[in-house]
């Protein structure tokens, strides 16, 4: 059976960035058991333990550290190669269908597309928004922007950039309630939590830390919603502390409408991917869109 070595590299890099099997599963929209099985298959194929894990600790073995370092290097080369090839574009024309998560699409992609369209007058651009960027190749879209690794075995997947989750609240909330001093203090605060669509599963386990140590804090929300924009609006109106993607709140942080809590710490790292059906890979409009979007992401809460 042929193995997807590149997929394994991306999976392991994503796992390490997430900081735990549970956080990785949440980002991949799957179960911790599925992530654990995939890690076990990878370790079995390599014949080496990569992750030392128990209920309270997640760390890399020496071979895991080496594998992660090489994985990051290899993936960077792959992404650089794809960017180099994709920059050799023809004149975009025809119709370009783009899918994106609701909040990212409305706050970042829609304004960007207005400018992009003006520079490509022969191109008709359609933007479709759905929760968390869930689409498949039957949705008549040429490229889908997806936060987290997509589960699309027949599609081409390119990492565009990364962002992180951060804790934030409005100045009004922090004037009314003493700011938390430690992550454990979040348990005594009004927290604003996302729920999964359909299942209504509560995302109440917040990962926070740095390169040396991470903690998982379980919070009890005063308000929760399946819509990320509602969480955002609640945070702006002073309803509590939110665990938001930096790309969604960076303008509010810059303008002082929100204040970052624990600025020296950060939450889970999330990658933004472009998912392309195989047949669309050489489409000039897709290549031009991604080539133009990447620099915009670097000043919009991504890195």
XYZ file of C-alpha atoms in Angstrom:
303
model
C 0.000 0.000 0.000
C 1.377 3.369 -1.026
C 1.856 5.884 1.770
C 1.146 9.617 1.525
C 4.506 10.785 2.839
C 3.788 14.478 2.274
C 0.438 14.123 3.995
C 2.168 12.485 6.958
C 4.643 15.363 7.137
C 1.827 17.928 7.144
C -0.130 15.932 9.694
C 2.820 15.678 12.091
C 3.729 19.361 11.701
C 0.115 20.244 12.432
C 0.036 17.911 15.449
C 3.132 19.494 16.985
C 1.802 22.999 16.321
C -1.503 22.095 18.001
C 0.254 20.943 21.155
C -1.961 17.971 21.937
C -3.921 15.168 20.294
C -7.180 16.734 21.435
C -6.353 20.172 20.043
C -5.163 18.609 16.784
C -8.396 16.648 16.476
C -10.417 19.808 17.056
C -8.515 21.673 14.344
C -8.880 18.804 11.881
C -12.586 18.456 12.629
C -12.134 14.833 13.679
C -11.909 12.774 16.853
C -8.875 12.355 19.149
C -9.092 8.606 18.475
C -8.664 9.204 14.735
C -5.649 11.443 15.340
C -4.171 8.878 17.723
C -4.602 6.086 15.156
C -2.972 8.157 12.434
C -0.032 8.948 14.702
C 0.279 5.260 15.608
C 0.315 4.296 11.905
C 3.020 6.862 11.234
C 5.135 5.654 14.147
C 4.647 2.057 13.024
C 5.724 2.880 9.471
C 8.831 4.681 10.706
C 9.534 2.100 13.376
C 10.087 4.775 15.997
C 8.209 6.511 18.813
C 7.727 10.164 17.819
C 5.539 11.539 20.620
C 5.828 10.918 24.345
C 2.318 11.377 25.664
C 0.192 10.812 28.733
C -2.843 12.515 30.242
C -0.883 15.588 31.371
C 2.070 15.860 29.041
C 2.698 16.045 25.316
C 6.273 16.110 24.092
C 8.517 14.900 21.298
C 11.000 12.082 21.508
C 14.453 12.760 20.067
C 13.423 11.096 16.799
C 10.173 13.031 16.900
C 12.081 16.292 17.226
C 14.291 15.388 14.254
C 11.296 14.287 12.181
C 9.459 17.536 12.974
C 12.430 19.736 12.108
C 12.935 17.983 8.755
C 9.193 17.997 8.080
C 9.003 21.772 8.494
C 11.993 22.225 6.180
C 10.600 19.903 3.512
C 7.130 21.438 3.611
C 8.622 24.919 3.271
C 10.489 23.771 0.150
C 7.326 22.234 -1.285
C 5.336 25.414 -0.639
C 8.111 27.530 -2.140
C 8.208 25.343 -5.235
C 4.446 25.577 -5.694
C 4.558 29.343 -5.278
C 7.355 29.619 -7.843
C 5.444 27.536 -10.388
C 2.134 29.270 -9.699
C 3.672 32.700 -10.271
C 4.112 31.848 -13.946
C 0.557 32.824 -14.832
C -1.376 33.688 -17.949
C -4.057 36.384 -18.043
C -6.913 35.306 -15.739
C -10.269 35.234 -17.480
C -13.612 33.484 -17.211
C -15.210 32.628 -13.860
C -13.464 32.055 -10.538
C -15.417 30.414 -7.705
C -13.924 30.783 -4.216
C -15.122 29.212 -0.968
C -14.102 30.517 2.456
C -15.121 30.390 6.138
C -17.748 32.999 6.988
C -15.797 35.380 9.214
C -12.520 35.187 7.294
C -14.417 35.543 4.031
C -16.418 38.566 5.089
C -13.701 40.485 6.937
C -10.650 39.729 4.758
C -11.365 37.852 1.531
C -14.329 39.967 0.352
C -12.455 43.316 0.566
C -9.413 41.723 -1.048
C -11.513 40.364 -3.931
C -12.929 43.801 -4.662
C -9.372 45.014 -5.355
C -8.327 41.796 -7.089
C -11.321 41.939 -9.433
C -10.559 45.524 -10.393
C -7.110 44.482 -11.607
C -8.531 41.550 -13.625
C -11.449 42.971 -15.602
C -11.870 39.808 -17.695
C -12.542 37.709 -14.599
C -15.946 37.122 -12.988
C -15.433 36.315 -9.297
C -17.912 34.437 -7.093
C -17.426 34.161 -3.318
C -19.270 31.496 -1.312
C -19.147 31.498 2.494
C -19.846 28.544 4.767
C -19.105 27.664 8.364
C -15.401 26.819 8.767
C -14.956 26.529 4.994
C -16.686 23.163 4.617
C -17.096 22.438 0.922
C -16.268 19.650 -1.437
C -15.271 19.542 -5.091
C -18.871 19.068 -6.181
C -19.770 22.593 -5.047
C -18.645 24.149 -8.375
C -15.805 26.024 -6.701
C -12.334 26.402 -8.154
C -10.521 26.920 -4.857
C -11.570 26.602 -1.213
C -9.818 28.368 1.647
C -9.790 26.114 4.695
C -8.584 26.713 8.244
C -6.975 23.482 9.389
C -6.086 20.438 7.350
C -8.896 19.386 5.003
C -9.910 15.772 4.670
C -9.889 15.722 0.861
C -7.768 12.812 -0.403
C -8.309 13.601 -4.087
C -7.621 17.327 -3.880
C -4.441 19.361 -4.050
C -3.730 21.128 -0.769
C -1.385 24.095 -0.411
C -0.599 25.826 2.865
C -0.880 29.585 2.418
C -0.088 30.951 5.882
C -0.595 30.370 9.589
C -2.348 32.191 12.391
C -2.870 31.539 16.104
C -5.723 31.735 18.556
C -5.491 34.526 21.125
C -7.450 35.497 24.213
C -9.080 38.909 24.001
C -11.770 41.081 25.551
C -13.022 44.639 25.258
C -11.583 47.458 27.413
C -15.062 47.846 28.930
C -15.131 44.237 30.111
C -11.609 44.471 31.569
C -12.538 47.701 33.373
C -15.524 45.939 34.909
C -13.764 42.692 35.804
C -10.157 42.333 37.034
C -8.091 40.886 34.151
C -6.941 37.302 34.671
C -3.421 37.025 36.045
C -2.900 33.355 35.184
C -4.652 31.089 32.676
C -6.351 29.319 35.587
C -8.135 32.595 36.410
C -10.192 32.175 33.218
C -12.446 29.776 35.134
C -13.811 32.731 37.124
C -14.494 34.904 34.064
C -17.332 35.254 31.590
C -16.111 33.267 28.598
C -17.525 33.167 25.079
C -17.332 29.771 23.395
C -17.943 28.353 19.966
C -20.084 25.299 19.365
C -19.848 22.924 16.435
C -22.634 23.080 13.913
C -25.072 20.143 13.964
C -23.510 18.391 16.974
C -23.550 21.526 19.179
C -20.319 20.244 20.754
C -18.896 22.929 23.032
C -15.309 24.078 22.373
C -14.528 24.838 25.989
C -10.938 23.515 26.220
C -8.621 26.421 25.458
C -4.940 25.758 24.788
C -2.634 28.565 25.924
C 1.139 28.668 26.329
C 4.473 29.260 24.653
C 7.286 27.257 23.071
C 8.260 25.748 26.414
C 4.926 24.847 27.977
C 1.236 24.772 27.140
C -1.823 24.337 29.310
C -5.362 23.285 28.484
C -7.893 25.330 30.430
C -11.509 24.181 30.574
C -13.855 27.161 30.756
C -17.568 27.390 31.425
C -19.124 29.836 28.971
C -21.750 32.371 29.882
C -22.601 32.645 26.179
C -21.932 30.260 23.297
C -22.800 30.130 19.615
C -22.113 28.122 16.475
C -21.244 31.375 14.693
C -17.729 32.820 15.091
C -18.886 36.310 14.157
C -21.409 36.336 16.987
C -18.610 35.443 19.422
C -16.613 38.312 17.929
C -19.503 40.761 18.324
C -20.115 39.654 21.914
C -16.457 40.276 22.730
C -16.629 43.762 21.184
C -19.737 44.608 23.197
C -18.084 43.638 26.491
C -19.842 40.342 27.161
C -16.698 38.413 28.086
C -13.392 36.852 27.023
C -13.126 35.200 23.608
C -10.635 32.683 22.201
C -10.352 34.021 18.673
C -8.174 33.578 15.620
C -5.682 36.427 15.395
C -6.595 36.923 11.732
C -10.194 37.685 12.768
C -9.393 40.226 15.499
C -6.075 41.826 14.525
C -7.729 45.074 13.329
C -9.704 45.359 16.569
C -6.526 44.796 18.587
C -4.674 47.434 16.574
C -7.517 49.953 17.002
C -7.967 49.211 20.717
C -11.503 47.871 20.391
C -10.193 44.618 21.865
C -7.298 43.980 24.249
C -5.148 40.881 24.040
C -4.977 38.945 27.295
C -1.644 37.243 28.079
C 0.140 38.862 25.082
C 3.227 36.717 25.728
C 1.171 33.545 25.365
C -0.787 32.153 22.474
C -3.196 29.403 21.664
C -3.299 26.824 18.939
C -1.526 27.475 15.649
C -3.903 27.099 12.710
C -2.836 26.806 9.084
C -4.807 28.330 6.221
C -4.909 25.989 3.233
C -6.031 26.343 -0.337
C -7.844 23.212 -1.510
C -7.937 22.733 -5.268
C -9.506 19.947 -7.314
C -6.815 18.288 -9.450
C -8.312 19.477 -12.705
C -8.084 23.120 -11.606
C -4.435 23.238 -10.704
C -3.310 24.922 -13.928
C -6.189 27.397 -14.046
C -4.633 30.851 -14.453
C -7.278 32.623 -12.355
C -6.667 30.351 -9.347
C -2.916 30.831 -9.534
C -3.270 34.606 -9.848
C -5.691 34.722 -6.908
C -3.395 32.742 -4.586
C -0.282 34.598 -5.725
C -1.932 37.953 -4.960
C -3.534 36.804 -1.705
C -0.379 35.588 0.041
C 1.199 39.042 0.606
C -2.159 40.351 1.870
C -2.326 37.593 4.484
C 1.031 38.621 5.968
C -0.429 41.942 7.168
C -3.778 40.546 8.247
C -2.985 38.477 11.315
C -1.213 35.651 9.482
C 2.469 34.738 9.306
